[in-house]
Amino acid sequence: HAPRNQDLIHFNDPKWSNMWYIHCNNKSSRCRSEMNILPAWQRGYTGKDVVVTILDDGIERNHPDLAQNYDQLASYDVNGNDHDPTPRYDSRNENIHGTRCAGEVAAAANNSHCIVGVAYNAHIGGIRMLDGDVTDIVEAKSLGVQPDYIDIYSASWGPRDDGKTVDGPGPLTKQAFEQGIKKGRKGLGSIFVWASGNGGRQGDHCSCDGYTNSIYTISISSTTENGNKPWYLEVCSSIIATTYSSGEFKERKIMTTDLRQCCTEGHTGTSVSAPIVAGIIALTLEANLLLTWRDVQHLLVNTSRPLHLKADDWKTNAAGHRVSHLYGFGLVDAEAMVLEARKWRTVPPQHTCSQMPERHTRYISRSLNSSITTSGCSEDPEQHVDYLEHVVVKVLIVHPRRGDLEINLISPSGTRSQLLAKRLFDSSSEGFRNWEFMTIHFWGERAEGLWSLEITDSPSRPRRPEVLGKLKEWTLILHGTSQNPYQPYSTQHHHSSLLETPGPDEVLEEPELQDEEKEEYNGPCHSECGDQGCDGPDADHCLNCIHFSLSRSKNDRACVSHCPLGHYEDTVSRRCRRCHKGCEKCVGRSAGDCLSCRRGLYLNTLSSSCIDTCPPGYFADNYQKQCSKCHDTCRRCLRYADRCSACNEGYSLAGVTCVPECTNGTFFHLEEMMCKPCHSSCRTCTGPSEEKCIQCAEGYLQQEWRCVQTCSPGYYSEEAAGVPNNMCHRCEQNCLSCGGPGTTCTKCKDGYSLVSRTCIANASCNNADEMFCDMVKSNRLCEKKLYRQFCCRTCMMNG
Amino acid sequence: ATGHGHVYTNHWAVRITGGAEQADKVAAKYGYRNLGQIGSLEDHYHFYHSRVVRRATFSLKGPHSFIHMDPMVDWAQQQVAKPRVKR
């Protein structure tokens, strides 16, 4: 139980006294204020200048608790295609959800109405997008509204939580997420908060929801007042943290704003939790607006904690984080978030390392184990993952009953994460087609080593025993950083003052950290350390180096024996210095000092620089990774020197070869390497025979690919644009001779009769009575090409 | 295409390079209305066809379907209504 707060803040909002999850007011009941929202307020953080929007069925913008903080720029009506997100009112009050979520984030404080939002000074907007057909376009548009203006998008919806649905974002929505984290908030990345599923009663598993299971969303679950699992809660490995919500008999509930300017105590489910976290993140961003989308996830990992939350699967991973499939890293802590945020140093760039075991189909009888040993892509500095963040397993599984499967992943450190539990209601035979399961349970662990995927198949109902499931392929996708994301505070303190943003209150003392700075190290140094010693055991603890010093980030240097790719060895200063952008090896830092280039770039041998497109006369030689010269006769070539795509003057292209241009009536004979005469019917040609004509000689007509003196039967002669002589065109179908295009037949093939200058099959209909023929005539079917053979002759002959 | 329980709408997502003018031209060619770029996704446009059934269990074919074969169109997808549940 948390110590009772000294209730320094009091608001006149009528439901304030009932907001047990924010403050203690009743000494006879337990305090459940461990989310530490009040202490964060007391430090001065209330969400000022932070913009949150709710993706839902709209928000009541004139609600007295929302009007003050309502922000039109953070709002849009995707369903109605206008700027007003007001919900559609109906007798059943179907569209209450967005307004309820919005109040939790940013209901105004001290206005004598209803409640107080977690970030009661934040801007709040609403994206109305659930009141209509929700398509990939609707979702993608909603996630991309004002990405540079909106900081936090909170969504409390998803695919059906019925225990049998496997569904996630479509291609556009996936792109919208990616664009959001890459470009949103002017490059810091949009923050997407998502409610994990409510399908607990249906045995659902939130790994089957591609939104909550995405690395781009912060997936939030719920706990009851006493720390029990609410009846609705789903388990899964992508949940990162938890808040209080309602969900157990005789326990207190959550208050919020309701439609028609009302208040409610009826809001429940994980929809309560996502907006609470969105509010807490708003406080955190107020403490440090420079946090990236990944910084926010790191902060949640580091500050959320299990407390009294009851789950039988709490475990400590190899990085020391306590984590559960019900609650992620535990209950959020607003005060810890703002305090950490103030002194936070942006984590190193995200790297992604993918690895796939040898591709062959494996049958899943009762269980199947498949392992991969990975170096975390240490061979490629751009992909190297040493310290883990999200881990994704993409599987292609064929299975007669999907719900019978359970999947676990075991990290090299021995941590086991359940990616999927059995789902009793899921009888689908679709299997998992490139479905991505995500886990945050290995956060902070090291990537290198043996990873094991365990698949268990336990039939819950009789199944045909001879039909086995198959694991066709799987890919391990590791996300993380190549270096420790958390530098010792002393280093940060000295070097990263840019990111330290003191809060509105006084800067806090950090006695523990100051003590840490004074500690002395007496152990052995790394073998690359020089004569001045070290202050720790690793290569980045050296005070000077034997060989070269490599800067891995602004504040992180390590000693190395050789400089890695992308660097050159400056022997004077004994430092690894960066090559020019795009160089893999170089002798200096300028663009013209490259010796070889990174993948996708080619060395221009004339300028010693790396370029992505070779100049004319050169081709991109993938083998030598340089621009090599095309054959002398080629003006341009593709992939090989002699594979020409354009020729120099005096040469013309024959296939992919440039050959000397020959005079009219001759062609270049490739075997004899000389100009030879065309067939007498050709003016120009590509070979000696009459089928090789390009243009016909005087007095000849072009018919198909030959030059003829007169058109063959079934052809008629006509002028053609761009051709000096006439051409022979084919008559209409079944004509033996004709006067021109269309219905101009003069003679028909055998088995056809000439009717109205068109050739109609001789066959007669046995059902062509008068009425039928009247229908054929009145609809003028015989004039329509598609119906021409439709008893026309019979009807014509019958008059 | 068979339904698989899907509901096909008369909205399309289309990727066309060459800007909004080009997208307008392609839309007009097959009887669509270009409702503009999809959020912040460059080259992705929201097309709407008023003469296609608003909600159908089959992807109905017609002259509008030729848009999928147009050389100016990199990718086009008829939009399916996705069941989404408030939590």
Short mmCIF file of C-alpha atoms in Angstrom, two decimals, chain A residues 57 94-95 97 130 133-137 139 141 156-161 167-172 175 179 195-198 209 211 268 270-271, chain B residues 4 7-15 35-42 44-47 54-55 75 77 79-87:
data_model
loop_
_atom_site.label_atom_id
_atom_site.label_comp_id
_atom_site.label_asym_id
_atom_site.label_seq_id
_atom_site.Cartn_x
_atom_site.Cartn_y
_atom_site.Cartn_z
CA ASP A 57 -16.50 7.83 -32.33
CA GLU A 94 -23.97 4.58 -29.25
CA ASN A 95 -21.27 7.21 -29.54
CA HIS A 97 -16.88 6.23 -26.11
CA LEU A 130 -15.47 4.72 -35.76
CA ASP A 133 -17.31 1.71 -42.27
CA VAL A 134 -13.81 1.46 -40.88
CA THR A 135 -11.49 0.75 -43.79
CA ASP A 136 -7.75 0.78 -44.22
CA ILE A 137 -8.10 4.30 -45.66
CA GLU A 139 -7.54 4.15 -40.22
CA LYS A 141 -6.13 8.92 -42.50
CA SER A 156 -9.18 2.25 -27.49
CA TRP A 157 -10.54 -0.06 -30.15
CA GLY A 158 -9.39 -2.90 -32.34
CA PRO A 159 -10.43 -6.07 -34.15
CA ARG A 160 -13.06 -8.25 -32.48
CA ASP A 161 -11.93 -9.61 -29.11
CA ASP A 167 -6.54 -9.16 -37.69
CA GLY A 168 -4.43 -6.04 -37.79
CA PRO A 169 -3.58 -2.91 -39.71
CA GLY A 170 -3.83 -2.98 -43.50
CA PRO A 171 -1.01 -1.81 -45.80
CA LEU A 172 -1.95 1.88 -45.63
CA GLN A 175 2.56 2.89 -43.60
CA GLN A 179 5.42 7.50 -41.26
CA ALA A 195 -5.84 -0.29 -25.35
CA SER A 196 -5.00 -3.98 -25.19
CA GLY A 197 -7.98 -6.25 -25.77
CA ASN A 198 -11.07 -6.94 -23.68
CA ASP A 209 -4.56 -7.97 -32.59
CA TYR A 211 -2.49 -2.92 -33.48
CA THR A 268 -14.64 0.29 -17.84
CA THR A 270 -8.92 -1.26 -21.17
CA SER A 271 -10.45 1.89 -22.71
CA HIS B 4 -14.96 -14.62 -47.17
CA VAL B 7 -17.91 -6.26 -47.00
CA TYR B 8 -16.58 -4.47 -50.09
CA THR B 9 -17.15 -0.72 -50.19
CA ASN B 10 -17.17 1.70 -53.13
CA HIS B 11 -13.94 3.32 -51.98
CA TRP B 12 -10.50 2.54 -53.40
CA ALA B 13 -6.97 3.28 -52.30
CA VAL B 14 -4.79 3.98 -55.32
CA ARG B 15 -1.07 4.67 -55.63
CA LEU B 35 -11.16 12.52 -52.74
CA GLY B 36 -7.54 13.51 -52.25
CA GLN B 37 -4.37 12.22 -50.69
CA ILE B 38 -4.69 9.64 -47.91
CA GLY B 39 -3.44 11.43 -44.80
CA SER B 40 0.25 12.08 -45.12
CA LEU B 41 0.95 9.15 -47.43
CA GLU B 42 2.50 10.58 -50.58
CA HIS B 44 -1.67 7.49 -52.22
CA TYR B 45 -5.13 8.71 -53.16
CA HIS B 46 -8.64 8.02 -51.96
CA PHE B 47 -10.96 7.26 -54.91
CA ARG B 54 -21.89 1.03 -51.50
CA ARG B 55 -21.53 -2.22 -49.56
CA TRP B 75 -1.33 -0.30 -56.89
CA GLN B 77 -7.14 -1.77 -53.59
CA GLN B 79 -11.56 -1.00 -49.49
CA VAL B 80 -13.07 -3.61 -47.24
CA ALA B 81 -15.01 -2.65 -44.11
CA LYS B 82 -13.06 -3.91 -41.12
CA PRO B 83 -15.03 -4.89 -38.03
CA ARG B 84 -13.70 -2.73 -35.22
CA VAL B 85 -14.82 -2.89 -31.61
CA LYS B 86 -14.68 -0.21 -28.95
CA ARG B 87 -12.95 -1.40 -25.85
#
